[in-house]
Amino acid sequence: MAQRYKGITAQRGNGAMAQRYNGAMVQWYNGKIVMEGKLIIISAPSGAGKSTIVKYLLESGINLEFSISATTRKPRGKEKDGKEYYFISVEEFRRRIRNEEFIEWEEVYKDHLYGTLKSEIERIWNAGNHVLFDVDAKGGINLKKIFGSKAISIFIMPPSVAELEKRLTLRGTDDPSKIKERVAKADAEMDQSRKFDHIIINDILEKAEKETYTLISDFIKIK
Ligand code: ADP
Ligand code: 5GP
């Protein structure tokens, strides 16, 4: 029954498929025709260069599409609703949790909720693309648990915490208290890195970009 399209398998979503993942977590596919692509999970402490590498990957020619998370934090710089994030209120976020619209969500920073919508995966697969996630380490580990061998998890590691702080300061998008909060979280995040399939050290940006690209393009070729 399965058909191949752009390296992605299309098949009828049913109970069997839900079981192949993780029981009830993917029940929303039931009864629908879905494209079943792969999932690329990228995590890193804030400032490690994740967004820069994600942008490179999205422009690299691989059929990847960014999973736009929902967040309760305010847009930063030139960020636009529906591009980097769906910017929603805490009330709206809580309503969506109750509605079981998230496959995972976390209070990444105090009072700031971030979550991956199930509808994003469906949207991206149905467009014939593979899903690219930019999530925190906990979210990345959870997604890998849910999707198993359909997913590759990559942790982007900064050369040091001092370099991370320097990059966040140079980026100039967060005030000093926000930078402190992000740096304080970095050690705990870096401790989680061993739970990822691969670790890429982002010292020289071009090298890190190429290494990440190679991992992903090789992974996508696996049947
Ligand atoms: P993240 O998304 O992980 O928070 P960004 O991609 O925004 O991080 O990168 C943080 C800052 O560091 C940006 O200003 C970016 O241009 C810069 N940067 C990224 N990678 C490197 C690198 N290898 N060397 C120096 N600066 C870098
Ligand atoms: P920022 O505020 O810098 O955009 O993101 C803060 C952190 O939240 C980053 O580590 C980012 O990867 C993470 N994040 C973004 N979206 C999600 C999500 O849907 N789920 C989880 N668990 N983390 C997310």
PDB file of C-alpha atoms and ligand atoms in Angstrom:
ATOM      1  CA  MET A   1       0.000   0.000   0.000  1.00  0.00           C
ATOM      2  CA  ALA A   2       2.857   2.364   0.783  1.00  0.00           C
ATOM      3  CA  GLN A   3       4.007   4.747  -1.946  1.00  0.00           C
ATOM      4  CA  ARG A   4       7.306   6.643  -2.101  1.00  0.00           C
ATOM      5  CA  TYR A   5       7.417  10.366  -2.796  1.00  0.00           C
ATOM      6  CA  LYS A   6      10.560  12.543  -2.406  1.00  0.00           C
ATOM      7  CA  GLY A   7      12.073   9.885  -0.136  1.00  0.00           C
ATOM      8  CA  ILE A   8       8.955   9.858   2.059  1.00  0.00           C
ATOM      9  CA  THR A   9       6.491   7.024   2.557  1.00  0.00           C
ATOM     10  CA  ALA A  10       2.757   7.673   2.211  1.00  0.00           C
ATOM     11  CA  GLN A  11       0.389   5.268   3.852  1.00  0.00           C
ATOM     12  CA  ARG A  12      -2.944   5.027   5.564  1.00  0.00           C
ATOM     13  CA  GLY A  13      -2.686   6.136   9.198  1.00  0.00           C
ATOM     14  CA  ASN A  14      -4.266   3.512  11.391  1.00  0.00           C
ATOM     15  CA  GLY A  15      -3.865   1.800  14.740  1.00  0.00           C
ATOM     16  CA  ALA A  16      -0.868  -0.168  13.488  1.00  0.00           C
ATOM     17  CA  MET A  17       0.995   2.998  12.672  1.00  0.00           C
ATOM     18  CA  ALA A  18       0.206   4.536  16.032  1.00  0.00           C
ATOM     19  CA  GLN A  19       1.642   1.446  17.702  1.00  0.00           C
ATOM     20  CA  ARG A  20       4.808   1.565  15.667  1.00  0.00           C
ATOM     21  CA  TYR A  21       5.556   4.904  17.303  1.00  0.00           C
ATOM     22  CA  ASN A  22       4.483   5.182  20.834  1.00  0.00           C
ATOM     23  CA  GLY A  23       0.911   4.163  21.455  1.00  0.00           C
ATOM     24  CA  ALA A  24      -1.488   7.005  22.050  1.00  0.00           C
ATOM     25  CA  MET A  25       0.990   9.789  21.259  1.00  0.00           C
ATOM     26  CA  VAL A  26       0.228   9.708  17.530  1.00  0.00           C
ATOM     27  CA  GLN A  27      -3.454   8.792  17.664  1.00  0.00           C
ATOM     28  CA  TRP A  28      -4.362  11.991  15.846  1.00  0.00           C
ATOM     29  CA  TYR A  29      -3.324  10.365  12.602  1.00  0.00           C
ATOM     30  CA  ASN A  30      -6.022   7.712  12.869  1.00  0.00           C
ATOM     31  CA  GLY A  31      -8.124   7.280   9.790  1.00  0.00           C
ATOM     32  CA  LYS A  32      -6.206   9.885   7.757  1.00  0.00           C
ATOM     33  CA  ILE A  33      -3.830   9.436   4.878  1.00  0.00           C
ATOM     34  CA  VAL A  34      -0.475  10.793   6.045  1.00  0.00           C
ATOM     35  CA  MET A  35       2.940  11.173   4.484  1.00  0.00           C
ATOM     36  CA  GLU A  36       5.430   9.578   6.775  1.00  0.00           C
ATOM     37  CA  GLY A  37       8.736  11.453   6.597  1.00  0.00           C
ATOM     38  CA  LYS A  38      11.693  11.589   8.952  1.00  0.00           C
ATOM     39  CA  LEU A  39      12.457  13.876  11.834  1.00  0.00           C
ATOM     40  CA  ILE A  40      15.636  15.819  12.553  1.00  0.00           C
ATOM     41  CA  ILE A  41      16.006  17.039  16.109  1.00  0.00           C
ATOM     42  CA  ILE A  42      18.488  19.818  16.842  1.00  0.00           C
ATOM     43  CA  SER A  43      19.140  20.935  20.414  1.00  0.00           C
ATOM     44  CA  ALA A  44      21.758  23.177  22.006  1.00  0.00           C
ATOM     45  CA  PRO A  45      22.125  25.646  24.832  1.00  0.00           C
ATOM     46  CA  SER A  46      20.979  29.120  23.798  1.00  0.00           C
ATOM     47  CA  GLY A  47      23.816  30.928  21.991  1.00  0.00           C
ATOM     48  CA  ALA A  48      25.571  27.780  20.712  1.00  0.00           C
ATOM     49  CA  GLY A  49      24.687  28.631  17.113  1.00  0.00           C
ATOM     50  CA  LYS A  50      21.647  26.443  16.631  1.00  0.00           C
ATOM     51  CA  SER A  51      19.522  29.006  14.729  1.00  0.00           C
ATOM     52  CA  THR A  52      22.474  29.818  12.463  1.00  0.00           C
ATOM     53  CA  ILE A  53      22.983  26.132  11.635  1.00  0.00           C
ATOM     54  CA  VAL A  54      19.233  25.521  11.221  1.00  0.00           C
ATOM     55  CA  LYS A  55      19.059  28.398   8.720  1.00  0.00           C
ATOM     56  CA  TYR A  56      21.972  26.893   6.787  1.00  0.00           C
ATOM     57  CA  LEU A  57      20.250  23.478   6.708  1.00  0.00           C
ATOM     58  CA  LEU A  58      16.958  24.959   5.503  1.00  0.00           C
ATOM     59  CA  GLU A  59      18.804  26.591   2.595  1.00  0.00           C
ATOM     60  CA  SER A  60      20.935  23.500   1.850  1.00  0.00           C
ATOM     61  CA  GLY A  61      18.629  21.906  -0.718  1.00  0.00           C
ATOM     62  CA  ILE A  62      17.542  18.949   1.444  1.00  0.00           C
ATOM     63  CA  ASN A  63      13.721  18.806   1.609  1.00  0.00           C
ATOM     64  CA  LEU A  64      13.545  19.856   5.249  1.00  0.00           C
ATOM     65  CA  GLU A  65      10.918  22.100   6.780  1.00  0.00           C
ATOM     66  CA  PHE A  66      11.103  23.857  10.115  1.00  0.00           C
ATOM     67  CA  SER A  67       8.643  22.825  12.795  1.00  0.00           C
ATOM     68  CA  ILE A  68       7.265  26.127  14.053  1.00  0.00           C
ATOM     69  CA  SER A  69       6.786  25.841  17.804  1.00  0.00           C
ATOM     70  CA  ALA A  70       4.259  27.729  19.880  1.00  0.00           C
ATOM     71  CA  THR A  71       5.655  29.954  22.619  1.00  0.00           C
ATOM     72  CA  THR A  72       4.421  32.397  25.218  1.00  0.00           C
ATOM     73  CA  ARG A  73       7.549  34.561  24.988  1.00  0.00           C
ATOM     74  CA  LYS A  74       7.384  37.851  23.101  1.00  0.00           C
ATOM     75  CA  PRO A  75       8.836  38.184  19.565  1.00  0.00           C
ATOM     76  CA  ARG A  76      12.487  39.250  19.511  1.00  0.00           C
ATOM     77  CA  GLY A  77      14.087  41.511  16.872  1.00  0.00           C
ATOM     78  CA  LYS A  78      12.599  40.814  13.435  1.00  0.00           C
ATOM     79  CA  GLU A  79      10.759  37.626  14.451  1.00  0.00           C
ATOM     80  CA  LYS A  80       7.325  37.202  12.892  1.00  0.00           C
ATOM     81  CA  ASP A  81       4.317  35.233  14.100  1.00  0.00           C
ATOM     82  CA  GLY A  82       4.017  32.026  12.070  1.00  0.00           C
ATOM     83  CA  LYS A  83       7.639  32.148  10.906  1.00  0.00           C
ATOM     84  CA  GLU A  84      10.015  31.554  13.843  1.00  0.00           C
ATOM     85  CA  TYR A  85       7.191  30.770  16.288  1.00  0.00           C
ATOM     86  CA  TYR A  86       3.463  30.953  16.823  1.00  0.00           C
ATOM     87  CA  PHE A  87       3.437  33.633  19.514  1.00  0.00           C
ATOM     88  CA  ILE A  88       0.451  32.936  21.769  1.00  0.00           C
ATOM     89  CA  SER A  89      -0.753  33.926  25.213  1.00  0.00           C
ATOM     90  CA  VAL A  90      -0.328  31.743  28.302  1.00  0.00           C
ATOM     91  CA  GLU A  91      -4.120  31.180  28.337  1.00  0.00           C
ATOM     92  CA  GLU A  92      -4.084  30.032  24.706  1.00  0.00           C
ATOM     93  CA  PHE A  93      -1.081  27.779  25.380  1.00  0.00           C
ATOM     94  CA  ARG A  94      -2.845  26.191  28.373  1.00  0.00           C
ATOM     95  CA  ARG A  95      -5.991  25.672  26.314  1.00  0.00           C
ATOM     96  CA  ARG A  96      -3.952  23.843  23.681  1.00  0.00           C
ATOM     97  CA  ILE A  97      -2.346  21.643  26.350  1.00  0.00           C
ATOM     98  CA  ARG A  98      -5.831  20.684  27.565  1.00  0.00           C
ATOM     99  CA  ASN A  99      -6.841  19.987  23.968  1.00  0.00           C
ATOM    100  CA  GLU A 100      -3.836  17.651  23.604  1.00  0.00           C
ATOM    101  CA  GLU A 101      -2.530  19.654  20.653  1.00  0.00           C
ATOM    102  CA  PHE A 102       1.140  19.330  21.687  1.00  0.00           C
ATOM    103  CA  ILE A 103       3.353  16.297  21.159  1.00  0.00           C
ATOM    104  CA  GLU A 104       5.707  17.798  23.761  1.00  0.00           C
ATOM    105  CA  TRP A 105       5.976  21.066  25.628  1.00  0.00           C
ATOM    106  CA  GLU A 106       8.271  22.525  28.295  1.00  0.00           C
ATOM    107  CA  GLU A 107       8.583  25.542  30.541  1.00  0.00           C
ATOM    108  CA  VAL A 108      12.009  26.182  29.008  1.00  0.00           C
ATOM    109  CA  TYR A 109      12.566  29.402  30.968  1.00  0.00           C
ATOM    110  CA  LYS A 110      10.625  30.530  34.002  1.00  0.00           C
ATOM    111  CA  ASP A 111       7.091  31.510  32.929  1.00  0.00           C
ATOM    112  CA  HIS A 112       7.941  30.915  29.262  1.00  0.00           C
ATOM    113  CA  LEU A 113       6.297  27.903  27.679  1.00  0.00           C
ATOM    114  CA  TYR A 114       7.414  26.339  24.394  1.00  0.00           C
ATOM    115  CA  GLY A 115       5.770  23.410  22.634  1.00  0.00           C
ATOM    116  CA  THR A 116       5.704  21.356  19.437  1.00  0.00           C
ATOM    117  CA  LEU A 117       2.275  21.131  17.839  1.00  0.00           C
ATOM    118  CA  LYS A 118       1.202  17.762  16.444  1.00  0.00           C
ATOM    119  CA  SER A 119      -0.294  19.659  13.489  1.00  0.00           C
ATOM    120  CA  GLU A 120       3.197  20.841  12.469  1.00  0.00           C
ATOM    121  CA  ILE A 121       4.425  17.299  11.866  1.00  0.00           C
ATOM    122  CA  GLU A 122       1.304  16.460   9.883  1.00  0.00           C
ATOM    123  CA  ARG A 123       1.591  19.682   7.836  1.00  0.00           C
ATOM    124  CA  ILE A 124       5.266  19.124   6.984  1.00  0.00           C
ATOM    125  CA  TRP A 125       4.962  15.430   6.131  1.00  0.00           C
ATOM    126  CA  ASN A 126       1.909  16.085   3.973  1.00  0.00           C
ATOM    127  CA  ALA A 127       3.952  18.667   2.046  1.00  0.00           C
ATOM    128  CA  GLY A 128       6.461  15.896   1.267  1.00  0.00           C
ATOM    129  CA  ASN A 129       9.184  17.224   3.569  1.00  0.00           C
ATOM    130  CA  HIS A 130      11.150  16.002   6.571  1.00  0.00           C
ATOM    131  CA  VAL A 131      10.616  17.789   9.888  1.00  0.00           C
ATOM    132  CA  LEU A 132      13.396  19.875  11.423  1.00  0.00           C
ATOM    133  CA  PHE A 133      12.959  20.603  15.141  1.00  0.00           C
ATOM    134  CA  ASP A 134      14.785  23.266  17.144  1.00  0.00           C
ATOM    135  CA  VAL A 135      13.907  22.351  20.725  1.00  0.00           C
ATOM    136  CA  ASP A 136      15.584  22.375  24.130  1.00  0.00           C
ATOM    137  CA  ALA A 137      17.508  19.289  25.300  1.00  0.00           C
ATOM    138  CA  LYS A 138      14.588  17.832  27.293  1.00  0.00           C
ATOM    139  CA  GLY A 139      12.219  18.275  24.356  1.00  0.00           C
ATOM    140  CA  GLY A 140      14.794  16.752  22.004  1.00  0.00           C
ATOM    141  CA  ILE A 141      15.202  13.658  24.175  1.00  0.00           C
ATOM    142  CA  ASN A 142      11.414  13.275  24.423  1.00  0.00           C
ATOM    143  CA  LEU A 143      10.915  13.547  20.666  1.00  0.00           C
ATOM    144  CA  LYS A 144      13.634  10.969  20.036  1.00  0.00           C
ATOM    145  CA  LYS A 145      11.895   8.591  22.492  1.00  0.00           C
ATOM    146  CA  ILE A 146       8.594   9.021  20.671  1.00  0.00           C
ATOM    147  CA  PHE A 147       9.882   8.596  17.107  1.00  0.00           C
ATOM    148  CA  GLY A 148      12.830   6.194  17.625  1.00  0.00           C
ATOM    149  CA  SER A 149      14.663   5.257  14.429  1.00  0.00           C
ATOM    150  CA  LYS A 150      12.531   7.669  12.339  1.00  0.00           C
ATOM    151  CA  ALA A 151      14.370  10.497  14.098  1.00  0.00           C
ATOM    152  CA  ILE A 152      17.989  11.621  14.355  1.00  0.00           C
ATOM    153  CA  SER A 153      18.938  13.754  17.362  1.00  0.00           C
ATOM    154  CA  ILE A 154      21.876  16.158  17.120  1.00  0.00           C
ATOM    155  CA  PHE A 155      23.280  18.274  19.945  1.00  0.00           C
ATOM    156  CA  ILE A 156      25.176  21.439  18.997  1.00  0.00           C
ATOM    157  CA  MET A 157      27.877  22.038  21.586  1.00  0.00           C
ATOM    158  CA  PRO A 158      29.601  25.402  22.117  1.00  0.00           C
ATOM    159  CA  PRO A 159      33.400  25.296  22.576  1.00  0.00           C
ATOM    160  CA  SER A 160      32.920  26.627  26.163  1.00  0.00           C
ATOM    161  CA  VAL A 161      30.383  28.356  28.392  1.00  0.00           C
ATOM    162  CA  ALA A 162      32.484  31.538  28.257  1.00  0.00           C
ATOM    163  CA  GLU A 163      32.261  31.533  24.439  1.00  0.00           C
ATOM    164  CA  LEU A 164      28.502  30.973  24.706  1.00  0.00           C
ATOM    165  CA  GLU A 165      28.134  34.057  26.917  1.00  0.00           C
ATOM    166  CA  LYS A 166      30.278  36.062  24.502  1.00  0.00           C
ATOM    167  CA  ARG A 167      28.097  35.023  21.528  1.00  0.00           C
ATOM    168  CA  LEU A 168      24.873  35.895  23.340  1.00  0.00           C
ATOM    169  CA  THR A 169      26.302  39.296  24.280  1.00  0.00           C
ATOM    170  CA  LEU A 170      27.498  39.961  20.728  1.00  0.00           C
ATOM    171  CA  ARG A 171      24.119  38.848  19.314  1.00  0.00           C
ATOM    172  CA  GLY A 172      22.612  41.741  21.255  1.00  0.00           C
ATOM    173  CA  THR A 173      19.042  40.429  21.328  1.00  0.00           C
ATOM    174  CA  ASP A 174      18.740  39.735  25.070  1.00  0.00           C
ATOM    175  CA  ASP A 175      19.271  41.980  28.073  1.00  0.00           C
ATOM    176  CA  PRO A 176      21.986  41.009  30.621  1.00  0.00           C
ATOM    177  CA  SER A 177      19.523  39.291  33.006  1.00  0.00           C
ATOM    178  CA  LYS A 178      18.157  37.120  30.166  1.00  0.00           C
ATOM    179  CA  ILE A 179      21.717  36.266  29.108  1.00  0.00           C
ATOM    180  CA  LYS A 180      22.521  35.225  32.704  1.00  0.00           C
ATOM    181  CA  GLU A 181      19.439  32.984  32.788  1.00  0.00           C
ATOM    182  CA  ARG A 182      20.418  31.339  29.491  1.00  0.00           C
ATOM    183  CA  VAL A 183      24.060  30.824  30.520  1.00  0.00           C
ATOM    184  CA  ALA A 184      22.947  29.379  33.884  1.00  0.00           C
ATOM    185  CA  LYS A 185      20.915  26.757  32.045  1.00  0.00           C
ATOM    186  CA  ALA A 186      23.749  25.813  29.687  1.00  0.00           C
ATOM    187  CA  ASP A 187      25.624  23.411  32.016  1.00  0.00           C
ATOM    188  CA  ALA A 188      22.522  21.336  32.687  1.00  0.00           C
ATOM    189  CA  GLU A 189      21.739  21.242  28.960  1.00  0.00           C
ATOM    190  CA  MET A 190      25.285  20.198  28.070  1.00  0.00           C
ATOM    191  CA  ASP A 191      25.016  17.366  30.611  1.00  0.00           C
ATOM    192  CA  GLN A 192      22.127  15.986  28.547  1.00  0.00           C
ATOM    193  CA  SER A 193      24.193  15.882  25.359  1.00  0.00           C
ATOM    194  CA  ARG A 194      25.221  12.234  25.795  1.00  0.00           C
ATOM    195  CA  LYS A 195      21.565  11.223  25.348  1.00  0.00           C
ATOM    196  CA  PHE A 196      21.715  12.474  21.735  1.00  0.00           C
ATOM    197  CA  ASP A 197      22.666  10.389  18.689  1.00  0.00           C
ATOM    198  CA  HIS A 198      25.396  12.871  17.705  1.00  0.00           C
ATOM    199  CA  ILE A 199      27.265  15.846  19.155  1.00  0.00           C
ATOM    200  CA  ILE A 200      28.607  18.576  16.858  1.00  0.00           C
ATOM    201  CA  ILE A 201      31.047  21.092  18.325  1.00  0.00           C
ATOM    202  CA  ASN A 202      30.366  24.528  16.892  1.00  0.00           C
ATOM    203  CA  ASP A 203      33.787  26.110  17.087  1.00  0.00           C
ATOM    204  CA  ILE A 204      34.362  26.937  13.429  1.00  0.00           C
ATOM    205  CA  LEU A 205      30.899  27.614  12.037  1.00  0.00           C
ATOM    206  CA  GLU A 206      31.468  26.385   8.461  1.00  0.00           C
ATOM    207  CA  LYS A 207      32.861  23.077   9.730  1.00  0.00           C
ATOM    208  CA  ALA A 208      29.926  22.554  12.117  1.00  0.00           C
ATOM    209  CA  GLU A 209      27.454  23.361   9.327  1.00  0.00           C
ATOM    210  CA  LYS A 210      29.024  20.855   6.914  1.00  0.00           C
ATOM    211  CA  GLU A 211      29.228  18.102   9.564  1.00  0.00           C
ATOM    212  CA  THR A 212      25.563  18.568  10.462  1.00  0.00           C
ATOM    213  CA  TYR A 213      24.564  18.586   6.796  1.00  0.00           C
ATOM    214  CA  THR A 214      26.407  15.300   6.161  1.00  0.00           C
ATOM    215  CA  LEU A 215      24.795  13.574   9.156  1.00  0.00           C
ATOM    216  CA  ILE A 216      21.325  14.595   8.003  1.00  0.00           C
ATOM    217  CA  SER A 217      21.718  13.833   4.308  1.00  0.00           C
ATOM    218  CA  ASP A 218      23.120  10.371   5.153  1.00  0.00           C
ATOM    219  CA  PHE A 219      20.264   9.735   7.608  1.00  0.00           C
ATOM    220  CA  ILE A 220      17.607  10.694   5.080  1.00  0.00           C
ATOM    221  CA  LYS A 221      18.989   8.217   2.556  1.00  0.00           C
ATOM    222  CA  ILE A 222      18.452   5.291   4.977  1.00  0.00           C
ATOM    223  CA  LYS A 223      15.328   3.344   4.004  1.00  0.00           C
TER     224      LYS A 223
HETATM  225  P1  ADP B   1      21.169  29.886  19.199  1.00  0.00           P
HETATM  226  O1  ADP B   1      20.118  29.753  18.163  1.00  0.00           O
HETATM  227  O2  ADP B   1      21.789  28.588  19.565  1.00  0.00           O
HETATM  228  O3  ADP B   1      20.715  30.669  20.404  1.00  0.00           O
HETATM  229  P2  ADP B   1      22.532  31.646  17.298  1.00  0.00           P
HETATM  230  O4  ADP B   1      22.540  30.850  16.051  1.00  0.00           O
HETATM  231  O5  ADP B   1      21.616  32.827  17.386  1.00  0.00           O
HETATM  232  O6  ADP B   1      22.390  30.714  18.597  1.00  0.00           O
HETATM  233  O7  ADP B   1      24.041  32.117  17.533  1.00  0.00           O
HETATM  234  C1  ADP B   1      24.389  33.004  18.598  1.00  0.00           C
HETATM  235  C2  ADP B   1      25.363  34.075  18.053  1.00  0.00           C
HETATM  236  O8  ADP B   1      26.622  33.443  17.809  1.00  0.00           O
HETATM  237  C3  ADP B   1      24.903  34.671  16.740  1.00  0.00           C
HETATM  238  O9  ADP B   1      25.204  36.043  16.756  1.00  0.00           O
HETATM  239  C4  ADP B   1      25.719  33.909  15.692  1.00  0.00           C
HETATM  240  O10 ADP B   1      25.984  34.712  14.547  1.00  0.00           O
HETATM  241  C5  ADP B   1      27.032  33.610  16.451  1.00  0.00           C
HETATM  242  N1  ADP B   1      27.701  32.358  16.062  1.00  0.00           N
HETATM  243  C6  ADP B   1      27.145  31.165  15.696  1.00  0.00           C
HETATM  244  N2  ADP B   1      28.094  30.236  15.471  1.00  0.00           N
HETATM  245  C7  ADP B   1      29.280  30.839  15.702  1.00  0.00           C
HETATM  246  C8  ADP B   1      30.658  30.393  15.635  1.00  0.00           C
HETATM  247  N3  ADP B   1      31.003  29.156  15.297  1.00  0.00           N
HETATM  248  N4  ADP B   1      31.619  31.287  15.962  1.00  0.00           N
HETATM  249  C9  ADP B   1      31.289  32.555  16.325  1.00  0.00           C
HETATM  250  N5  ADP B   1      30.024  33.044  16.395  1.00  0.00           N
HETATM  251  C10 ADP B   1      29.033  32.201  16.093  1.00  0.00           C
HETATM  252  P1  5GP B   2      14.465  31.054  22.147  1.00  0.00           P
HETATM  253  O1  5GP B   2      13.665  31.802  23.173  1.00  0.00           O
HETATM  254  O2  5GP B   2      15.947  31.427  22.190  1.00  0.00           O
HETATM  255  O3  5GP B   2      13.891  31.139  20.771  1.00  0.00           O
HETATM  256  O4  5GP B   2      14.401  29.505  22.504  1.00  0.00           O
HETATM  257  C1  5GP B   2      14.676  29.089  23.785  1.00  0.00           C
HETATM  258  C2  5GP B   2      14.794  27.614  23.824  1.00  0.00           C
HETATM  259  O5  5GP B   2      13.508  26.987  23.636  1.00  0.00           O
HETATM  260  C3  5GP B   2      15.718  27.022  22.761  1.00  0.00           C
HETATM  261  O6  5GP B   2      16.567  26.077  23.411  1.00  0.00           O
HETATM  262  C4  5GP B   2      14.760  26.328  21.838  1.00  0.00           C
HETATM  263  O7  5GP B   2      15.373  25.224  21.210  1.00  0.00           O
HETATM  264  C5  5GP B   2      13.673  25.874  22.790  1.00  0.00           C
HETATM  265  N1  5GP B   2      12.418  25.540  22.125  1.00  0.00           N
HETATM  266  C6  5GP B   2      11.859  26.163  21.058  1.00  0.00           C
HETATM  267  N2  5GP B   2      10.721  25.557  20.701  1.00  0.00           N
HETATM  268  C7  5GP B   2      10.562  24.503  21.537  1.00  0.00           C
HETATM  269  C8  5GP B   2       9.578  23.462  21.653  1.00  0.00           C
HETATM  270  O8  5GP B   2       8.615  23.379  20.898  1.00  0.00           O
HETATM  271  N3  5GP B   2       9.762  22.571  22.641  1.00  0.00           N
HETATM  272  C9  5GP B   2      10.816  22.616  23.490  1.00  0.00           C
HETATM  273  N4  5GP B   2      10.909  21.652  24.415  1.00  0.00           N
HETATM  274  N5  5GP B   2      11.753  23.553  23.416  1.00  0.00           N
HETATM  275  C10 5GP B   2      11.637  24.502  22.445  1.00  0.00           C
END
